[in-house]
Backbone as a ProteinNet text record, in pm:
[ID]
protein_1_A
[PRIMARY]
XXXXXXXXXXXXXXXXXXXXXXXXXXXXXXXXXXXXXXXXXXXXXXXXXXXXXXXXXXXXXXXXXXXXXXXXXXXXXXXXXXXXXXXXXXXXXXXXXXXXXXXXXXXXXXXXXXXXXXXXXXXXXXXXXXXXXXXXXXXXXXXXXXXXXXXXXXXXXXXXXXXXXXXXXXXXXXXXXXXXXXXXXXXXXXXXXXXXXXXXXXXXXXXXXXXXXXXXXXXXXX
[TERTIARY]
-8452.3	-8367.5	-8437.3	-8562.6	-8633	-8656.9	-8665.6	-8698.4	-8576.8	-8455.2	-8334.6	-8329.8	-8355.3	-8350.3	-8448.1	-8563.3	-8664.5	-8613.9	-8550.6	-8498	-8389.8	-8302.1	-8195.5	-8251.8	-8357.8	-8420.2	-8477.2	-8541.1	-8597.6	-8488.9	-8376.2	-8266.1	-8209.6	-8197.4	-8144.7	-8239	-8369.4	-8467.4	-8462.2	-8450.2	-8443.1	-8318.6	-8203.3	-8078.6	-8085.6	-8148.5	-8162.9	-8252.2	-8359.2	-8451.1	-8381.6	-8299.7	-8227.4	-8129.1	-8063.1	-7966	-8035.3	-8151.4	-8226	-8270.7	-8314.8	-8358.2	-8244.7	-8125.3	-8009.5	-7972.6	-7985.3	-7953.6	-8053.4	-8178.4	-8279.6	-8263	-8186.2	-8162.8	-8079.2	-8114.6	-8034.9	-7898.8	-7796.3	-7659.1	-7599.5	-7524.5	-7462.2	-7358.6	-7357.7	-7261.2	-7156.4	-7050.4	-6939.2	-6982.4	-7070.5	-7116.4	-7194.7	-7275.2	-7350.6	-7255.6	-7149.8	-7053.1	-6985.5	-6948.7	-6886.9	-6981.9	-7110.2	-7209.4	-7220.2	-7221.4	-7228.6	-7105.4	-6988.3	-6863.7	-6863.3	-6914.6	-6920	-7010.6	-7125.1	-7215.7	-7149.3	-7077.2	-7007.5	-6898.3	-6828	-6722.4	-6780.3	-6892.9	-6957.8	-7003.5	-7063.2	-7109.1	-6991.7	-6878.9	-6761.5	-6706.1	-6703.8	-6656.7	-6747	-6878.4	-6972	-6950.8	-6928.3	-6904.2	-6776.5	-6670.3	-6545	-6564.4	-6638.2	-6663.2	-6741.1	-6840.7	-6918.5	-6831	-6740.7	-6650.6	-6559.5	-6505.1	-6419.2	-6496.4	-6621.5	-6702.4	-6730.9	-6758.3	-6782.1	-6657.7	-6540.6	-6416.3	-6391.8	-6414.3	-6398.9	-6495.8	-6620.4	-6720.6	-6680.6	-6629.3	-6586.6	-6471.3	-6375.8	-6264.4	-6313.9	-6408.3	-6464.3	-6538.3	-6616.7	-6689.5	-6593.3	-6483.2	-6384.3	-6321.1	-6290	-6232.3	-6332	-6459.2	-6561.2	-6578.6	-6573.5	-6586.5	-6469.9	-6349	-6231.9	-6245.6	-6291.1	-6311.2	-6418.6	-6526.5	-6635.9	-6589.6	-6510.2	-6459.6	-6368.8	-6284.3	-6196.3	-6277.9	-6385.2	-6469.9	-6543.6	-6591.5	-6658.8	-6563.9	-6437.9	-6338.6	-6311.7	-6302.5	-6280.8	-6397.4	-6521	-6638.5	-6646.7	-6604.7	-6604.7	-6509.9	-6390.7	-6294.1	-6350.2	-6416.8	-6472.4	-6584.6	-6669.9	-6778.1	-6720.5	-6611.8	-6547.5	-6494.3	-6435.9	-6384.3	-6497.4	-6607.9	-6722.6	-6782.2	-6788.9	-6840.8	-6755	-6622.3	-6532.3	-6556.9	-6575.7	-6598.9	-6731.1	-6835.7	-6964.3	-6962.2	-6871.7	-6860.6	-6778.5	-6734.4	-6659.2	-6509.3	-6463	-6319.5	-6258.7	-6269.3	-6209.6	-6130.4	-6000.6	-5916.4	-5782.2	-5724.2	-5592.2	-5517.6	-5386.7	-5301	-5172.9	-5133.3	-5015.6	-4947	-4815.9	-4739.5	-4697.1	-4660.4	-4625.3	-4508.1	-4401.3	-4284.6	-4220.6	-4115.4	-4041.3	-3897.2	-3869.9	-3737.2	-3755.4	-3647.8	-3657.2	-3712.7	-3815.9	-3873	-3948.1	-3938.9	-4018.5	-4087.4	-4219	-4296.1	-4347.5	-4338.2	-4384.2	-4268.6	-4298.5	-4433.5	-4473	-4604.7	-4658.9	-4746.4	-4765	-4843	-4993.5	-5033	-5175.6	-5196.6	-5321.1	-5352.6	-5312.5	-5249.5	-5193.7	-5234.8	-5291.1	-5326.2	-5200.4	-5213.5	-5102.4	-5117.8	-5006.5	-5005.9	-4922.9	-4988.5	-4921.1	-4878.9	-4749.4	-4700.8	-4655.1	-4619.9	-4572.4	-4692.7	-4744.7	-4867.7	-4833.2	-4891.4	-4873.6	-4978.9	-5102.7	-5211.4	-5311.4	-5377.3	-5477.2	-5579.5	-5650.7	-5747.9	-5869.2	-5901.9	-6011.7	-5968.5	-5840.7	-5781.4	-5862	-5918	-5995.6	-5907.4	-5786.4	-5694.3	-5597.6	-5575.6	-5485.8	-5356.8	-5244	-5119.3	-5056.1	-5109.1	-5058.7	-5119.9	-5245.8	-5315	-5337.5	-5328.5	-5356.7	-5504.6	-5588.3	-5733.7	-5792.5	-5883	-5961.4	-6099.1	-6143.7	-6275.3	-6363.2	-6477	-6566.8	-6625	-6605.4	-6659.7	-6808	-6857.7	-6998.6	-7049.2	-7178.8	-7238.3	-7220.4	-7172.8	-7154.1	-7087.1	-7062.2	-6993.4	-6845.1	-6760.4	-6615.6	-6549.7	-6441.9	-6365.7	-6225.9	-6181.2	-6050.5	-5972.8	-5841.4	-5751.5	-5628	-5571.9	-5447	-5358.2	-5230.3	-5127.9	-5017.5	-4952.5	-4836.2	-4733.8	-4610.8	-4499.1	-4459.3	-4404.5	-4367.1	-4238.7	-4147.3	-4026.6	-4056.6	-3989.9	-4002.4	-3939.6	-3994.4	-3940.2	-4043.3	-4017.5	-4104.3	-4238.8	-4241.9	-4365.5	-4427.5	-4556.4	-4628.3	-4674.4	-4739.6	-4795.5	-4946	-5016.5	-5162.9	-5212	-5302.3	-5357.9	-5502.2	-5582.2	-5724	-5770.3	-5872.5	-5936.6	-6048.7	-6044	-6137.4	-6231.5	-6358.7	-6457.7	-6516.2	-6490	-6538.9	-6505.6	-6386.3	-6344	-6390.7	-6469.3	-6518.6	-6433	-6391.8	-6313.9	-6401.2	-6353	-6424.2	-6359.2	-6236.3	-6162.1	-6020.1	-5955	-5816.6	-5736.5	-5604.4	-5513.7	-5399	-5344.9	-5239.4	-5135.3	-5008.1	-4897.9	-4789.2	-4745.7	-4631	-4566.6	-4432.8	-4358.1	-4223.6	-4160.5	-4034.5	-3922.4	-3911.1	-3803.5	-3845.2	-3762.7	-3792.9	-3889.2	-3952.7	-4038.7	-4176.4	-4281	-4416.9	-4502.6	-4616.8	-4710.2	-4851.8	-4938.9	-5080.3	-5160.4	-5287.6	-5370.2	-5517.2	-5597.1	-5741.8	-5806.1	-5936.1	-6005.4	-6153	-6224.1	-6367.3	-6431.1	-6559.1	-6640.9	-6738.6	-6739.8	-6818	-6914.1	-7031.4	-7122.9	-7091.7	-7047.3	-7008.3	-7099.1	-7128.3	-7194.9	-7088.4	-7126.7	-7032.4	-6982.2	-6851.4	-6792.5	-6746	-6786.3	-6734.9	-6584.6	-6513.6	-6369	-6328	-6223	-6167.4	-6016.3	-5957.9	-5813.9	-5767	-5635.3	-5574.1	-5519.3	-5526.2	-5476	-5389.4	-5270.5	-5178	-5212.5	-5219.9	-5254.8	-5140.7	-5176.3	-5075.1	-4982.1	-4856	-4751.5	-4725.3	-4763	-4736.7	-4638	-4579	-4487.7	-4533.4	-4488	-4513.9	-4388.8	-4358.8	-4232.2	-4260.1	-4170.6	-4177	-4037.8	-4016.3	-3890.9	-3917	-3810.3	-3825.1	-3909.7	-3931.8	-4018.6	-4166.6	-4196.5	-4333	-4425.5	-4396	-4476.7	-4606.5	-4603	-4717.8	-4793.8	-4912.7	-4987.5	-5132.9	-5194.8	-5336	-5395.3	-5504	-5563.8	-5716.2	-5779.3	-5924.9	-5976.8	-6101.4	-6162	-6313.7	-6377.5	-6524.1	-6573.2	-6660.6	-6718	-6830.9	-6926	-7037.2	-7106.1	-7172.2	-7246.2	-7385.9	-7450.2	-7584.2	-7672.6
-3109.2	-3100.7	-3024.2	-2985.7	-2905	-2983.4	-3120.2	-3201.3	-3236.2	-3205.5	-3245.4	-3191.3	-3061.8	-3010.3	-3082.7	-3118	-3186	-3322.4	-3395	-3529.2	-3518.4	-3416.7	-3397.7	-3368.3	-3286.8	-3254.4	-3380.2	-3465.3	-3588.1	-3679.5	-3691.4	-3775.1	-3723	-3592.2	-3533.6	-3559.2	-3549.5	-3571.7	-3714.9	-3809	-3949.4	-3978	-3919.6	-3940.2	-3885.5	-3769	-3706.8	-3791.4	-3842.5	-3925.6	-4052	-4112.2	-4233.6	-4204.8	-4088.2	-4050.1	-4030	-3963.6	-3941.8	-4074.4	-4166.6	-4297.5	-4372.6	-4368.1	-4435.9	-4377.3	-4239.4	-4174.7	-4211.5	-4243.4	-4279.8	-4423.1	-4510.5	-4648.1	-4647.7	-4730.1	-4732.7	-4793.8	-4732.3	-4778.1	-4809.9	-4920.3	-4952.6	-4848.6	-4814.4	-4715.9	-4785	-4715.7	-4772.2	-4809.7	-4733	-4762.9	-4892.8	-4919.2	-5044.2	-5164.5	-5152.9	-5261.2	-5288.5	-5180.9	-5196.7	-5264.5	-5232.3	-5292	-5442.2	-5480.5	-5622.3	-5695.7	-5633.2	-5696.4	-5713.6	-5613.5	-5624.1	-5739.8	-5753	-5862.2	-5998.7	-6011.6	-6136.7	-6163.5	-6056.9	-6072.3	-6120.4	-6059.8	-6100.1	-6244.5	-6282.6	-6421.2	-6518.5	-6479.2	-6565.1	-6582.5	-6474.7	-6482.4	-6572.9	-6560.9	-6647	-6793.5	-6820.5	-6957.9	-7014.1	-6932.8	-6977.9	-7009	-6920.1	-6942.3	-7071.9	-7096.3	-7219.4	-7341.7	-7334.1	-7445.6	-7473	-7364.6	-7380.9	-7444.2	-7399.2	-7455	-7603.1	-7639.5	-7779.9	-7864.1	-7807	-7880.2	-7903.7	-7797.7	-7812.2	-7914.9	-7909.9	-8006.4	-8148.5	-8165.8	-8298.3	-8351	-8261	-8302.4	-8345.9	-8268.3	-8305	-8437.1	-8455.5	-8581.6	-8697.9	-8675.2	-8780.5	-8819.5	-8719.5	-8749	-8825	-8781.2	-8851.6	-8994.7	-9012.7	-9146.8	-9235.2	-9179.2	-9254.8	-9298.1	-9205.3	-9236.7	-9343.7	-9329.9	-9427	-9564.8	-9571.4	-9700.3	-9765.4	-9683.4	-9735.9	-9790.5	-9718.2	-9762.9	-9891	-9898.1	-10019.8	-10139.2	-10114.4	-10222	-10271	-10175.6	-10212.3	-10294.5	-10248.2	-10320.5	-10459.3	-10469.6	-10599.3	-10695.6	-10644.2	-10728.2	-10771.1	-10676.9	-10709.4	-10812.1	-10792.8	-10888.9	-11024.9	-11023.3	-11149.1	-11221.7	-11146	-11207.4	-11266.4	-11190.3	-11239.6	-11362.4	-11358.1	-11473.1	-11596.2	-11576.6	-11689	-11744.8	-11654.5	-11698.4	-11774.6	-11722.4	-11787.8	-11921	-11934.5	-12059.6	-12163.3	-12129.8	-12224.8	-12211.2	-12103.8	-12086.9	-12006	-12061.3	-12002.3	-12112.1	-12095.2	-12196.2	-12133.9	-12179.7	-12129.9	-12239.7	-12226	-12315.8	-12240.1	-12243.4	-12167.9	-12241.4	-12223.1	-12278.2	-12164.4	-12203.5	-12101.8	-12017.6	-12083	-12014.9	-12107.4	-12059.9	-12142.9	-12164.5	-12133.3	-12155.4	-12194	-12235.3	-12281.2	-12171.9	-12208	-12113.8	-12190.2	-12143.2	-12194.6	-12075.8	-12077.9	-11969.9	-12016.7	-11930	-11962	-12009.7	-12035.9	-12026.8	-11882.1	-11856.4	-11725.3	-11736.6	-11625.5	-11625.3	-11621.9	-11602.6	-11598.5	-11663.5	-11700.9	-11753.9	-11650.4	-11698	-11607	-11650.6	-11560.5	-11595.2	-11632.7	-11731.8	-11774.7	-11713.2	-11666	-11605.6	-11694.6	-11757.2	-11845.3	-11759.8	-11728.9	-11628.2	-11682.6	-11811.6	-11867.1	-11922.8	-11844.5	-11879.5	-11959.4	-12076.6	-12160.7	-12128	-12109.7	-12071.2	-11987.4	-11896.8	-11809.8	-11768.6	-11867.1	-11843.3	-11771	-11657.8	-11577.2	-11473.2	-11480.2	-11380.9	-11363.8	-11472.3	-11463.2	-11476.6	-11532.4	-11546	-11428.8	-11372.9	-11259.1	-11305.1	-11312.4	-11360.8	-11261.1	-11141.7	-11043.4	-11064.3	-11107	-11125.8	-11272.8	-11361.2	-11502.5	-11534.8	-11440.6	-11455.9	-11486.4	-11585.3	-11615	-11551.5	-11474.6	-11409.8	-11469.4	-11523.7	-11586.5	-11481.7	-11495.4	-11397	-11416.5	-11539.4	-11569.5	-11671	-11680.1	-11780.6	-11918.4	-12013.7	-12146.6	-12238.5	-12360.6	-12461.1	-12460.5	-12449.5	-12441.6	-12554.7	-12606.9	-12708.9	-12656.3	-12677.4	-12630.4	-12747.4	-12744.9	-12844.1	-12772.5	-12825.5	-12769	-12881.3	-12863.2	-12959.3	-12880.4	-12941.2	-12874.2	-12974.6	-12925.5	-13004.9	-12959.9	-13056.4	-13024.9	-13098.5	-13028.2	-13089.9	-13144.2	-13253.1	-13303.2	-13205.8	-13197.2	-13107.6	-13076.2	-12971.9	-12936.8	-12880.5	-12823.4	-12760.3	-12843.6	-12863.5	-12929.5	-12828	-12881.2	-12796.2	-12814.7	-12706.1	-12708.6	-12587.4	-12612.8	-12503.9	-12536.1	-12431.3	-12450.8	-12373.7	-12428.7	-12362.7	-12275.1	-12145.4	-12049.2	-11994	-11982.1	-11917.5	-11798.6	-11679.3	-11556.7	-11554.2	-11605.6	-11605.5	-11725.1	-11814.7	-11934.2	-12054.8	-12133	-12252.6	-12358.1	-12411.3	-12518.9	-12653.4	-12674.3	-12797.1	-12760.3	-12850.1	-12828.1	-12956.2	-12943	-13058.3	-13034.6	-13144.6	-13132.6	-13242.2	-13207.6	-13304.6	-13269.4	-13368.8	-13350.8	-13486.9	-13490.9	-13612.7	-13574.7	-13664.8	-13631.8	-13591.2	-13657.2	-13624.3	-13654.5	-13615.1	-13641.1	-13539.9	-13582.6	-13492.3	-13555.2	-13476.4	-13525.6	-13430.2	-13480.2	-13397.7	-13419.7	-13327.7	-13339.1	-13268.1	-13303	-13243.8	-13252	-13171.6	-13175.2	-13096.6	-13100.5	-13028.7	-13020.4	-12936.3	-12919.8	-12860.3	-12893.2	-12829.8	-12735.8	-12611.1	-12508	-12439.6	-12405.5	-12318.9	-12175.3	-12097.8	-11959.2	-11862.3	-11752.1	-11640.8	-11550	-11474.5	-11379.7	-11284.3	-11273.5	-11186.7	-11259.7	-11385.6	-11464.1	-11484.9	-11494.8	-11511.2	-11641.4	-11701.9	-11827	-11809.7	-11851.9	-11839.6	-11944.1	-11955.6	-12049.7	-11974.4	-12040.7	-11977.1	-12077.3	-12032.5	-12113	-12096.2	-12210.6	-12205	-12143.1	-12089.4	-12035.1	-12147.4	-12110.5	-12203.6	-12316.5	-12294.4	-12392.6	-12335.9	-12427.4	-12385.6	-12450.4	-12395	-12453.4	-12435.7	-12536.3	-12540.1	-12550.3	-12490.8	-12507.3	-12484.1	-12537.4	-12513.7	-12521.2	-12539.1	-12540.5	-12657.2	-12757.6	-12869.6	-12839.9	-12732.2	-12681.4	-12783.9	-12810.6	-12905.9	-12844.1	-12714.5	-12648.2	-12569.7	-12619.3	-12561.9	-12534.6	-12447.3	-12410	-12397.8	-12471.3	-12472.6	-12468	-12418.8	-12416.8	-12392	-12431	-12404.3	-12407.3	-12341.1	-12336.7	-12464.5	-12538.6	-12659.8	-12624.5	-12543.1	-12499.3	-12382.2	-12299.3	-12185.2	-12229.3	-12149.1	-12182.7	-12058.4
-7081.4	-6963.1	-6853.2	-6877.6	-6779.8	-6650.2	-6663.8	-6544.5	-6462.8	-6508.4	-6438.1	-6295.9	-6271.8	-6135	-6042	-6097.2	-6014	-5970.3	-6066.2	-6033.7	-5927.4	-5944.7	-5845.4	-5708.4	-5708.4	-5580.6	-5513.9	-5597.9	-5544.9	-5487.4	-5558.7	-5512.2	-5380.6	-5372.4	-5248.2	-5131.6	-5159.5	-5054.5	-5004.1	-5100.1	-5060.4	-4977.8	-5018.3	-4946.3	-4804.9	-4790.8	-4659.7	-4569.4	-4628.8	-4549.2	-4499.4	-4586.7	-4547.2	-4435.6	-4444	-4340.4	-4206.8	-4211.4	-4087.5	-4026.8	-4117.5	-4070.1	-4002.2	-4057.3	-3997.4	-3860.8	-3854.7	-3727.9	-3618	-3660.9	-3562.9	-3512.2	-3585.8	-3539.9	-3411	-3305.9	-3179.6	-3204.3	-3154.6	-3170.8	-3033.1	-3022	-2891.5	-2855.2	-2721.5	-2673.8	-2586.5	-2553.3	-2476.5	-2334.7	-2272.4	-2136.1	-2132.2	-2236.7	-2242.4	-2250.3	-2327.3	-2340.2	-2206.3	-2134.3	-2002.8	-1904.9	-1912	-1824.2	-1848.7	-1974	-2008.1	-1958.5	-1975.5	-1929.9	-1778.4	-1707.8	-1561.9	-1519.4	-1585.1	-1552.8	-1574.9	-1685.5	-1713.5	-1610.3	-1566.3	-1465.6	-1332.7	-1292.5	-1167.5	-1176.4	-1290.6	-1308.1	-1304.6	-1365.6	-1365.1	-1224.3	-1145.4	-1007	-923.5	-944.6	-872.3	-909.4	-1037.4	-1081	-1019.2	-1014.6	-954.3	-805.8	-735.1	-593.2	-571.4	-656.2	-645.2	-668.6	-765.7	-794.7	-675.5	-614.7	-497.4	-381.4	-360.5	-253.6	-278.1	-402.3	-435.8	-414.5	-450.9	-429.5	-280.7	-198.2	-53.5	2.5	-46.2	-1.6	-39.5	-158.1	-202.6	-118	-84	1	138.7	194	323.9	319	212.8	198.3	178.4	106.4	86.7	219.9	304.7	436.2	523	519.7	596.9	548.4	416.1	360.3	403.3	405.2	447.7	592.8	678.9	820.4	837.2	760.1	767.8	724.9	618.3	572	676.2	741.5	845.7	962.6	1000.5	1110.2	1073.2	948.8	903.4	902.7	861.7	861.1	1002.9	1097.8	1237.8	1291.5	1261	1308.1	1245.8	1119	1052.4	1122.8	1160.2	1232.5	1367.2	1437.9	1568.2	1554.5	1452.3	1429.3	1394.5	1314.8	1278.9	1400.6	1494.8	1617.8	1700.7	1714.9	1790.8	1722.7	1588.5	1514.2	1537.5	1538.2	1565.7	1704.6	1801.9	1939	1949.6	1884.7	1890.3	1817.2	1719.8	1646	1721.5	1842.5	1923.2	1910.3	1848.1	1827.2	1942	2061.6	2181	2251.7	2259.5	2324.1	2360.2	2470.4	2509.6	2583.4	2585	2662.5	2695	2823.4	2867	2980.1	2988.2	3100.2	3192	3314.6	3413.7	3365.9	3321.4	3266.5	3162.5	3097.7	3002.4	3050	3176.1	3234.9	3381.6	3447	3586.2	3676.7	3753.3	3848.5	3956.4	4077	4187.4	4253.8	4255.1	4317.3	4452.6	4553.3	4686.7	4774.9	4901	4959.9	4993.2	4986.1	5019.6	5145.9	5213	5336.6	5310.5	5183.9	5151.1	5014.6	4987.3	4854.7	4749.4	4642.4	4541.8	4401	4320.2	4182.1	4103.1	4017.6	3932.5	3794	3740.8	3607.2	3516	3422	3326.2	3207	3201.6	3108.2	2973.2	2969.1	2842.7	2766.1	2672	2600.4	2475.1	2464.3	2345.7	2241.3	2285.3	2195.2	2273.4	2201.5	2264.9	2159.4	2106.7	2000.5	2058.3	2001.9	2054.8	2155.2	2199.6	2291.3	2420.4	2471.5	2595	2718.5	2701.8	2814.9	2816.7	2936.6	2953.1	3021	2948.8	3008.1	3105.1	3113.9	3210.1	3348	3351.2	3478.7	3512.2	3411.2	3432.6	3433.6	3391.2	3399.7	3262	3258.4	3139.1	3156.8	3056.3	3060.6	2950.9	2989.5	2892.1	2798.9	2666.9	2573.6	2545.2	2559.8	2532.7	2634.7	2645.6	2735.2	2672.5	2753.8	2699.7	2799.6	2753.2	2834.2	2798.2	2899.4	2881.3	2960.6	2907.2	2977.8	3009.7	3134.3	3179.4	3239.3	3220.3	3279.5	3333	3441.8	3493.6	3546.2	3529.1	3571.7	3641.4	3739.3	3798.4	3847	3848.9	3897.9	4036.9	4115.5	4253	4289.5	4356.6	4411.8	4551.3	4586.3	4723.3	4821.4	4940.8	5041.2	5146.6	5222.5	5334.2	5288.3	5170.7	5123.5	5010.8	5020.5	4913.2	4809.2	4705.3	4600.5	4598.3	4620.6	4618.6	4540.5	4447.3	4366.7	4333	4309.6	4283.1	4161.4	4093.2	3980.3	4034.5	4003.3	4059.2	3950.5	3986.4	3899.1	3973.7	3924	3988.4	4137.6	4175	4314	4394	4332.6	4401.7	4362.8	4462.5	4434.5	4367.8	4255.2	4185.2	4217.2	4169.9	4197.1	4237.3	4315.2	4356.2	4335.6	4340.4	4332.9	4430.3	4480.5	4582.2	4560.8	4583.4	4570.9	4671	4748.5	4837.9	4863.2	4858.8	4888.4	4947.6	5021.5	5089.8	4995.5	4881.7	4788.9	4646.2	4554.3	4414.2	4354.8	4247.2	4171.5	4155.4	4172.3	4157.9	4076.9	4033.1	3955.4	4006.2	3974.4	4007.1	3898.2	3886.1	3780	3818.9	3753.1	3770.8	3656.6	3648.1	3542.2	3570.6	3494.3	3516	3391.3	3373.1	3269.6	3338.7	3296.4	3364.8	3268.4	3318	3244.5	3283.2	3186.7	3213.3	3138.2	3205.1	3138.5	3077.2	2977.4	2918.4	3026.5	3040.1	3141.8	3265.3	3285	3397.6	3381.7	3495.2	3490.4	3558	3504.1	3556.8	3567.3	3679.5	3697.6	3796.9	3812.3	3905.8	4026.4	4143.6	4266.8	4342.8	4382.6	4462.7	4610.1	4678.7	4821	4903.5	5018.9	5109.2	5157.1	5181.9	5226.9	5127.5	5000.9	4895.9	4794.2	4715.8	4609.6	4478	4368	4236.8	4151.8	4071.6	3997.1	3847	3768.3	3623	3564.9	3445.5	3374.2	3223.8	3146.5	3001	2950.8	3035.9	2997.4	3020.2	3088.1	3105.1	3170	3295.7	3371.9	3424.2	3455.8	3518.5	3412.2	3377.6	3265.8	3303.6	3227	3243.9	3104.6	3078.8	2944.6	2956.2	2849.9	2846.7	2707.5	2682.3	2552.4	2563.8	2470.9	2463.4	2395	2463.9	2404.5	2308.7	2358	2273.9	2342.2	2262.7	2316.8	2357	2442	2492.1	2495
[MASK]
++++++++++++++++++++++++++++++++++++++++++++++++++++++++++++++++++++++++++++++++++++++++++++++++++++++++++++++++++++++++++++++++++++++++++++++++++++++++++++++++++++++++++++++++++++++++++++++++++++++++++++++++++++++++++++++

């Protein structure tokens, strides 16, 4: 039993050494944990801000895309209209009125406005002003007819191109009812205007039968 104290001493020494070794191992402290949590919080806040910015950007891009699509749709419609016009789809026909009316006599030449529109393909005729505006360069054909009552005043009207007289028609008789007509084929540039003008001291008549008419259409582009 003489060696027992020595063995105990050795065991105690080993235990002490192990304890010292454990104490020397680095251990996480509370401040380190708080630091890590703060870093994660900051990163999370940055991520949320980035997500919000992306959402705002997406909303803005969606609005811009919607506006762009609307503009493209509008341009498509406009191109379609121009394509129709270039394909020869320009034509109109209108009467002076759709009820009894006698215009004139006037002291000066007066533009006629044919307000009762039967057709206006291509929308080149303006029923508010009575003016046809050529949408494209080409050959156009126009015709006009009018009714006249017998009496002291005759009916005279002319087809005008940019203010220049092209053709005219005239009708006058002592009594009863008469008609007159004329027409022309014109080479028009885009933007040229064509309209009808009533002569001074003349009258023109129309009713529900639509005797007084103005018509035109594009024959072909050039």
